[in-house]
Structure formats: C-alpha cells, structure tokens
Amino acid sequence: MKKKYFSYFQLLPILLVFVASCKKDSNQPTPSATTTGFVTLGLYEYSNVTGGVTNRRVFIPITQIGSVLTSYLSAFDTGSTGMTMDATGILPPSYITNNGFVIAGDSLVYNGITVTTQQAVISYGSVGGQIQEYGNLAYATVKIGDSNGSVTTGRIPFFLYYKVVDVTTGKNMAAHSNDVFGVAPGVSFTNNAIGSPLSYFKLSNNLTNGFKLALFNRSAFGASPTYVAGLLTIGLTSGDLSSSMFVMHPLIYNSQGGYSPNIAGTINYNGQSVPATILFDTGSPSVSVIENSAATSNITTLPANTNVTLTTSKGFS
C-alpha cells in the first residue's frame, strides 16, 4: 500500500497489535493455519547514513518458502499489510521475465509455491520518491527466523514480485532490495486475499492472536545487521491485554482494507496544532511527514531542534 501518513520510527518503544483472520474472496484458495504456542523471535537491527540522514531499519529473516531454502532479510513493517518477496532465487530464471511470470495454465506450481495469474502493482513511499513492485498473488508455507529461533507458517498468501522499480529514475532495482514483511492489521489494498503473515497462526487456547514488539536496542543499530533476541513475540497473554500494560487504541474498520493501522491524534509544532492520522511505522526508517492543510508551501523541512509533540487520542505522548 502507498504510505502517505505521518510516520515516526522513534516513537515505537513497545507495540502491541491484535490480528484476526482476514476476509477472503470466495474464489481464493483457503490458507492453512499452523498451531503454535507462545513464540518469541529475534530481529535484526541495521542503520546506514544517506545524505547525512541516518536510516534505521528492522529486519526479519526469511529462511524457507515452500521447500526452497532462502537466506533473505525482509523489512519488518508495522505500516503495511502483507508479505512481499522477490522471485529471484526462489523460482527458476526461466519463469521470470521483466514483463511477468511465465505461467502456462491457471497457476504456476514449483517446490510447494503456487503462483496465481492475479497480477498487481504495490507502491511504497510518498515524499521523496516511490518504489513499485510488480508481481502476482502467491501461496506457500514460510519459515521466519533462523538458527537463533524460527517458526513456520501454514500455507499463506503473499505477493511474489518479478521486478521492483524506482519510480524517480524509472530503473529496475536490485533483486530483494525491497522485500517487505508487512504486519499491519487488515488486508492489503493491492489484493484483499493478503493479510499479515502473523495473522495466520492458530494459537493455543490461552493465547490471543496478535504480536508485540519489545523496546529496540538503539546501540545495536549499526553498519551491519545485528541480531537482537526477544524483540518479536507472537501470541498475546491476558497480561498483555491489560490496560495497565499498554495504552490501548481501538482501530477503525474500513470496508476495503479491514482495520486500519492509523491512530487519531494531534501534532503540535511552531505554535500550530494539527489534527493527525498517525501511522506508527517501522517501514519508514528516517522520515517523519506532517501533512498540514494550512501550510503556506507544499513541502517544508522543519528547522533543526524544532520541538514537535505528538499526542494520540488515548493520551500516548
């Protein structure tokens, strides 16, 4: 989905997200769920500096798709819904062209991966550029995590893309340069068969379907991906659901995309108070965008040391 919201990566110390089974079109194959108990996985933290700006990202390892062993790090993205994966290194090169997949019948089946004929384009980004992925709806089991700890999903829908394009330059980007593990609630605006990969787990009776993120280790953001244990927990306990543990924000249901990850709030800066729809987004590594309809110019960079206060409708500030 295209992100056009206020996004502020630093304001994600602890995140709690409920996920539910997603609506599917009646003509879609039924994903299968895998039963699991309480699972805690580590993620990889990474940062680089581009144009004097530090970009901090969080990645999750994808180590098997279907029966194909892989070793890719996918961006752990709380601001979009659905997993996207480059087909390079997963399907044979003879099945991949710059114009699409080579599918003889109604689907392509390879090593436990089913690629349907349903095509789409997913756009990421807004201010400063846009990236577009071209691909198809696909189904497979997915192993997330690595030798430090892992769990395998049932057969789930995801977006398999054959090319990724930098819209600014019009050129193809490197393979796997924009793999996304989107864990926002609801379904993908590109294809409503696709939900968060974490929403397909069938959890033990004493757990609620959902996940939580622990406080990121700021010192672990470095020039190479650094493994940090215990950041992601799949499955929520009754203690997690207590309002004494978290500031709870009910989400708004949208008929197209399901429950939106956006939260109502207010942003104050330079004496202005702006009603806001806030997206807490690990997928936007450095840029925070405030849309103010009363602004006197289209795009303005706030001066260094500008005091910006964000307060949600439930009092998180």
GROMACS .gro file of C-alpha atoms in nm:
model
  317
    1MET     CA    1   0.000   0.000   0.000
    2LYS     CA    2   0.112   0.354  -0.054
    3LYS     CA    3   0.208   0.532   0.265
    4LYS     CA    4   0.108   0.895   0.288
    5TYR     CA    5   0.087   0.941   0.659
    6PHE     CA    6   0.281   1.090   0.949
    7SER     CA    7   0.536   0.825   1.035
    8TYR     CA    8   0.776   0.846   1.324
    9PHE     CA    9   1.003   0.547   1.378
   10GLN     CA   10   1.149   0.665   1.709
   11LEU     CA   11   0.808   0.656   1.879
   12LEU     CA   12   0.779   0.278   1.879
   13PRO     CA   13   0.927   0.167   2.214
   14ILE     CA   14   0.669  -0.108   2.269
   15LEU     CA   15   0.395  -0.205   2.026
   16LEU     CA   16   0.103  -0.439   2.081
   17VAL     CA   17  -0.106  -0.549   1.782
   18PHE     CA   18  -0.411  -0.772   1.765
   19VAL     CA   19  -0.455  -0.965   1.441
   20ALA     CA   20  -0.754  -1.159   1.322
   21SER     CA   21  -0.838  -1.387   1.036
   22CYS     CA   22  -0.873  -1.180   0.721
   23LYS     CA   23  -1.168  -1.182   0.485
   24LYS     CA   24  -1.103  -1.366   0.157
   25ASP     CA   25  -1.282  -1.367  -0.173
   26SER     CA   26  -1.485  -1.683  -0.218
   27ASN     CA   27  -1.280  -1.782  -0.525
   28GLN     CA   28  -0.948  -1.775  -0.338
   29PRO     CA   29  -0.775  -2.089  -0.209
   30THR     CA   30  -0.814  -2.123   0.167
   31PRO     CA   31  -0.489  -2.059   0.356
   32SER     CA   32  -0.399  -2.319   0.614
   33ALA     CA   33  -0.312  -2.233   0.974
   34THR     CA   34  -0.038  -2.390   1.179
   35THR     CA   35  -0.087  -2.443   1.551
   36THR     CA   36   0.176  -2.290   1.773
   37GLY     CA   37   0.219  -2.178   2.129
   38PHE     CA   38   0.391  -1.873   2.266
   39VAL     CA   39   0.679  -1.785   2.028
   40THR     CA   40   0.949  -1.522   2.079
   41LEU     CA   41   1.189  -1.440   1.796
   42GLY     CA   42   1.480  -1.205   1.750
   43LEU     CA   43   1.504  -0.945   1.473
   44TYR     CA   44   1.799  -0.776   1.304
   45GLU     CA   45   1.867  -0.406   1.354
   46TYR     CA   46   2.059  -0.211   1.091
   47SER     CA   47   2.135   0.150   1.006
   48ASN     CA   48   2.308   0.339   0.729
   49VAL     CA   49   2.370   0.706   0.655
   50THR     CA   50   2.246   0.855   0.327
   51GLY     CA   51   2.283   1.225   0.255
   52GLY     CA   52   2.364   1.295   0.617
   53VAL     CA   53   2.044   1.121   0.735
   54THR     CA   54   2.061   0.806   0.949
   55ASN     CA   55   1.820   0.536   0.834
   56ARG     CA   56   1.735   0.273   1.096
   57ARG     CA   57   1.565  -0.046   0.987
   58VAL     CA   58   1.447  -0.368   1.149
   59PHE     CA   59   1.457  -0.694   0.952
   60ILE     CA   60   1.319  -1.045   0.994
   61PRO     CA   61   1.491  -1.348   0.839
   62ILE     CA   62   1.302  -1.550   0.577
   63THR     CA   63   1.477  -1.886   0.557
   64GLN     CA   64   1.237  -2.105   0.360
   65ILE     CA   65   0.948  -2.054   0.117
   66GLY     CA   66   0.767  -2.373   0.024
   67SER     CA   67   1.053  -2.623   0.007
   68VAL     CA   68   1.301  -2.363  -0.124
   69LEU     CA   69   1.571  -2.272   0.127
   70THR     CA   70   1.642  -1.899   0.137
   71SER     CA   71   1.855  -1.653   0.334
   72TYR     CA   72   1.686  -1.315   0.292
   73LEU     CA   73   1.626  -1.037   0.540
   74SER     CA   74   1.283  -0.878   0.492
   75ALA     CA   75   1.188  -0.534   0.631
   76PHE     CA   76   0.967  -0.579   0.937
   77ASP     CA   77   0.698  -0.323   0.856
   78THR     CA   78   0.423  -0.222   1.101
   79GLY     CA   79   0.289   0.030   0.849
   80SER     CA   80   0.176  -0.202   0.568
   81THR     CA   81  -0.007  -0.532   0.540
   82GLY     CA   82   0.123  -0.845   0.372
   83MET     CA   83   0.449  -1.011   0.282
   84THR     CA   84   0.619  -0.926  -0.048
   85MET     CA   85   0.914  -1.124  -0.182
   86ASP     CA   86   1.132  -1.102  -0.492
   87ALA     CA   87   1.107  -1.418  -0.704
   88THR     CA   88   1.479  -1.413  -0.786
   89GLY     CA   89   1.650  -1.709  -0.622
   90ILE     CA   90   1.311  -1.865  -0.542
   91LEU     CA   91   1.175  -1.952  -0.888
   92PRO     CA   92   1.399  -2.069  -1.175
   93PRO     CA   93   1.512  -1.779  -1.400
   94SER     CA   94   1.320  -1.932  -1.692
   95TYR     CA   95   0.993  -1.850  -1.512
   96ILE     CA   96   1.078  -1.481  -1.459
   97THR     CA   97   1.075  -1.204  -1.721
   98ASN     CA   98   1.073  -0.826  -1.696
   99ASN     CA   99   0.709  -0.834  -1.811
  100GLY     CA  100   0.580  -1.104  -1.577
  101PHE     CA  101   0.592  -1.468  -1.479
  102VAL     CA  102   0.572  -1.748  -1.735
  103ILE     CA  103   0.252  -1.930  -1.633
  104ALA     CA  104   0.119  -2.193  -1.876
  105GLY     CA  105  -0.221  -2.258  -1.715
  106ASP     CA  106  -0.422  -2.105  -1.434
  107SER     CA  107  -0.123  -2.119  -1.195
  108LEU     CA  108   0.245  -2.200  -1.167
  109VAL     CA  109   0.344  -2.463  -0.910
  110TYR     CA  110   0.708  -2.500  -0.809
  111ASN     CA  111   0.853  -2.667  -0.497
  112GLY     CA  112   0.547  -2.603  -0.281
  113ILE     CA  113   0.492  -2.249  -0.413
  114THR     CA  114   0.177  -2.166  -0.612
  115VAL     CA  115   0.184  -1.851  -0.824
  116THR     CA  116  -0.160  -1.744  -0.948
  117THR     CA  117  -0.238  -1.537  -1.256
  118GLN     CA  118  -0.367  -1.248  -1.043
  119GLN     CA  119  -0.132  -0.958  -1.110
  120ALA     CA  120  -0.089  -0.631  -0.921
  121VAL     CA  121   0.145  -0.341  -0.850
  122ILE     CA  122   0.232  -0.239  -0.493
  123SER     CA  123   0.359   0.115  -0.430
  124TYR     CA  124   0.569   0.218  -0.129
  125GLY     CA  125   0.670   0.570  -0.030
  126SER     CA  126   0.539   0.920  -0.092
  127VAL     CA  127   0.752   1.227  -0.014
  128GLY     CA  128   1.095   1.199  -0.176
  129GLY     CA  129   1.020   0.913  -0.412
  130GLN     CA  130   0.825   0.598  -0.469
  131ILE     CA  131   0.909   0.232  -0.523
  132GLN     CA  132   0.680  -0.004  -0.713
  133GLU     CA  133   0.676  -0.383  -0.707
  134TYR     CA  134   0.522  -0.575  -1.000
  135GLY     CA  135   0.406  -0.928  -0.929
  136ASN     CA  136   0.137  -1.186  -0.858
  137LEU     CA  137  -0.058  -1.335  -0.571
  138ALA     CA  138   0.116  -1.650  -0.450
  139TYR     CA  139   0.076  -1.915  -0.176
  140ALA     CA  140   0.335  -2.112   0.023
  141THR     CA  141   0.448  -2.206   0.370
  142VAL     CA  142   0.703  -1.957   0.505
  143LYS     CA  143   0.975  -2.017   0.764
  144ILE     CA  144   1.051  -1.699   0.957
  145GLY     CA  145   1.357  -1.674   1.177
  146ASP     CA  146   1.692  -1.853   1.153
  147SER     CA  147   1.923  -2.068   1.366
  148ASN     CA  148   1.863  -1.829   1.657
  149GLY     CA  149   1.496  -1.935   1.660
  150SER     CA  150   1.227  -1.986   1.398
  151VAL     CA  151   0.866  -2.078   1.330
  152THR     CA  152   0.693  -2.196   1.010
  153THR     CA  153   0.354  -2.071   0.896
  154GLY     CA  154   0.086  -2.274   0.729
  155ARG     CA  155   0.024  -2.218   0.360
  156ILE     CA  156  -0.036  -1.841   0.339
  157PRO     CA  157  -0.097  -1.584   0.064
  158PHE     CA  158   0.176  -1.334  -0.017
  159PHE     CA  159   0.291  -1.110  -0.302
  160LEU     CA  160   0.569  -1.254  -0.522
  161TYR     CA  161   0.720  -0.987  -0.746
  162TYR     CA  162   0.923  -1.022  -1.065
  163LYS     CA  163   1.064  -0.669  -1.069
  164VAL     CA  164   1.092  -0.364  -0.844
  165VAL     CA  165   1.122  -0.016  -0.995
  166ASP     CA  166   1.247   0.317  -0.861
  167VAL     CA  167   0.977   0.547  -0.999
  168THR     CA  168   1.204   0.853  -0.980
  169THR     CA  169   1.465   0.704  -1.214
  170GLY     CA  170   1.243   0.455  -1.395
  171LYS     CA  171   1.510   0.188  -1.346
  172ASN     CA  172   1.481  -0.162  -1.204
  173MET     CA  173   1.625  -0.201  -0.855
  174ALA     CA  174   1.840  -0.488  -0.734
  175ALA     CA  175   1.668  -0.817  -0.652
  176HIS     CA  176   1.539  -0.842  -0.294
  177SER     CA  177   1.613  -0.474  -0.230
  178ASN     CA  178   1.252  -0.411  -0.120
  179ASP     CA  179   1.127  -0.734   0.038
  180VAL     CA  180   0.862  -0.642   0.296
  181PHE     CA  181   0.715  -0.833   0.590
  182GLY     CA  182   0.404  -0.622   0.649
  183VAL     CA  183   0.237  -0.694   0.984
  184ALA     CA  184  -0.023  -0.414   1.000
  185PRO     CA  185  -0.384  -0.523   1.067
  186GLY     CA  186  -0.645  -0.560   0.796
  187VAL     CA  187  -0.573  -0.676   0.442
  188SER     CA  188  -0.359  -0.549   0.158
  189PHE     CA  189  -0.516  -0.277  -0.057
  190THR     CA  190  -0.349  -0.445  -0.355
  191ASN     CA  191  -0.521  -0.781  -0.305
  192ASN     CA  192  -0.758  -0.844  -0.015
  193ALA     CA  193  -0.657  -1.210  -0.008
  194ILE     CA  194  -0.330  -1.100   0.157
  195GLY     CA  195  -0.306  -1.028   0.528
  196SER     CA  196  -0.025  -1.007   0.780
  197PRO     CA  197   0.180  -1.330   0.779
  198LEU     CA  198   0.141  -1.332   1.158
  199SER     CA  199  -0.240  -1.340   1.134
  200TYR     CA  200  -0.247  -1.698   1.006
  201PHE     CA  201  -0.115  -1.871   1.317
  202LYS     CA  202  -0.361  -2.083   1.514
  203LEU     CA  203  -0.256  -2.019   1.872
  204SER     CA  204  -0.306  -2.219   2.191
  205ASN     CA  205  -0.635  -2.169   2.374
  206ASN     CA  206  -0.481  -1.946   2.641
  207LEU     CA  207  -0.340  -1.700   2.387
  208THR     CA  208  -0.495  -1.425   2.176
  209ASN     CA  209  -0.393  -1.391   1.813
  210GLY     CA  210  -0.156  -1.096   1.783
  211PHE     CA  211   0.202  -0.991   1.847
  212LYS     CA  212   0.404  -0.744   2.049
  213LEU     CA  213   0.738  -0.571   1.992
  214ALA     CA  214   0.982  -0.505   2.272
  215LEU     CA  215   1.194  -0.192   2.310
  216PHE     CA  216   1.453  -0.173   2.031
  217ASN     CA  217   1.817  -0.170   2.135
  218ARG     CA  218   1.938   0.164   1.999
  219SER     CA  219   2.305   0.067   2.032
  220ALA     CA  220   2.251  -0.234   1.804
  221PHE     CA  221   2.169  -0.020   1.501
  222GLY     CA  222   2.498  -0.038   1.311
  223ALA     CA  223   2.657  -0.068   0.968
  224SER     CA  224   2.583  -0.441   0.952
  225PRO     CA  225   2.265  -0.622   1.057
  226THR     CA  226   2.284  -0.710   1.428
  227TYR     CA  227   2.072  -0.982   1.581
  228VAL     CA  228   1.873  -0.873   1.889
  229ALA     CA  229   1.696  -1.151   2.076
  230GLY     CA  230   1.340  -1.135   2.206
  231LEU     CA  231   1.210  -0.839   2.004
  232LEU     CA  232   0.906  -1.012   1.850
  233THR     CA  233   0.653  -1.217   2.046
  234ILE     CA  234   0.375  -1.399   1.860
  235GLY     CA  235   0.071  -1.464   2.078
  236LEU     CA  236  -0.070  -1.235   2.348
  237THR     CA  237  -0.140  -1.332   2.708
  238SER     CA  238  -0.413  -1.193   2.933
  239GLY     CA  239  -0.148  -0.972   3.092
  240ASP     CA  240  -0.062  -0.825   2.754
  241LEU     CA  241  -0.426  -0.734   2.704
  242SER     CA  242  -0.444  -0.546   3.033
  243SER     CA  243  -0.476  -0.169   3.002
  244SER     CA  244  -0.220  -0.140   3.282
  245MET     CA  245   0.044  -0.275   3.045
  246PHE     CA  246  -0.029  -0.070   2.731
  247VAL     CA  247  -0.212   0.239   2.612
  248MET     CA  248  -0.490   0.081   2.405
  249HIS     CA  249  -0.607   0.235   2.076
  250PRO     CA  250  -0.917   0.086   1.911
  251LEU     CA  251  -0.876   0.072   1.533
  252ILE     CA  252  -1.125   0.190   1.273
  253TYR     CA  253  -1.274  -0.062   1.028
  254ASN     CA  254  -1.258   0.014   0.656
  255SER     CA  255  -1.466  -0.188   0.409
  256GLN     CA  256  -1.175  -0.206   0.162
  257GLY     CA  257  -0.873  -0.276   0.380
  258GLY     CA  258  -1.018  -0.401   0.707
  259TYR     CA  259  -0.889  -0.250   1.032
  260SER     CA  260  -0.658   0.044   0.965
  261PRO     CA  261  -0.324   0.073   1.149
  262ASN     CA  262  -0.369   0.451   1.167
  263ILE     CA  263  -0.436   0.618   1.504
  264ALA     CA  264  -0.608   0.953   1.561
  265GLY     CA  265  -0.410   1.219   1.743
  266THR     CA  266  -0.272   1.573   1.741
  267ILE     CA  267   0.067   1.712   1.642
  268ASN     CA  268   0.192   2.042   1.786
  269TYR     CA  269   0.484   2.239   1.640
  270ASN     CA  270   0.574   2.605   1.590
  271GLY     CA  271   0.260   2.713   1.776
  272GLN     CA  272   0.035   2.511   1.547
  273SER     CA  273  -0.192   2.226   1.648
  274VAL     CA  274  -0.263   1.984   1.362
  275PRO     CA  275  -0.528   1.707   1.382
  276ALA     CA  276  -0.346   1.396   1.266
  277THR     CA  277  -0.389   1.041   1.149
  278ILE     CA  278  -0.074   0.877   1.276
  279LEU     CA  279   0.094   0.568   1.138
  280PHE     CA  280   0.348   0.412   1.375
  281ASP     CA  281   0.568   0.272   1.104
  282THR     CA  282   0.890   0.072   1.127
  283GLY     CA  283   0.891   0.064   0.745
  284SER     CA  284   0.982   0.434   0.715
  285PRO     CA  285   1.334   0.442   0.856
  286SER     CA  286   1.410   0.811   0.893
  287VAL     CA  287   1.147   1.044   0.753
  288SER     CA  288   0.861   1.189   0.956
  289VAL     CA  289   0.589   1.357   0.750
  290ILE     CA  290   0.331   1.601   0.884
  291GLU     CA  291   0.053   1.692   0.642
  292ASN     CA  292  -0.083   2.036   0.731
  293SER     CA  293  -0.352   2.176   0.501
  294ALA     CA  294  -0.290   2.524   0.646
  295ALA     CA  295   0.079   2.524   0.549
  296THR     CA  296   0.193   2.805   0.317
  297SER     CA  297   0.412   2.586   0.093
  298ASN     CA  298   0.388   2.235  -0.048
  299ILE     CA  299   0.695   2.082   0.118
  300THR     CA  300   0.892   2.235   0.405
  301THR     CA  301   1.170   2.094   0.619
  302LEU     CA  302   1.138   2.197   0.981
  303PRO     CA  303   1.448   2.372   1.120
  304ALA     CA  304   1.681   2.165   1.337
  305ASN     CA  305   1.578   2.143   1.704
  306THR     CA  306   1.214   2.225   1.630
  307ASN     CA  307   1.003   2.096   1.917
  308VAL     CA  308   0.736   1.855   1.790
  309THR     CA  309   0.485   1.696   2.025
  310LEU     CA  310   0.264   1.406   1.923
  311THR     CA  311  -0.033   1.303   2.135
  312THR     CA  312  -0.272   1.024   2.044
  313SER     CA  313  -0.645   1.029   2.114
  314LYS     CA  314  -0.585   0.794   2.410
  315GLY     CA  315  -0.314   1.005   2.568
  316PHE     CA  316   0.009   0.844   2.450
  317SER     CA  317   0.251   1.137   2.405
   0.00000   0.00000   0.00000
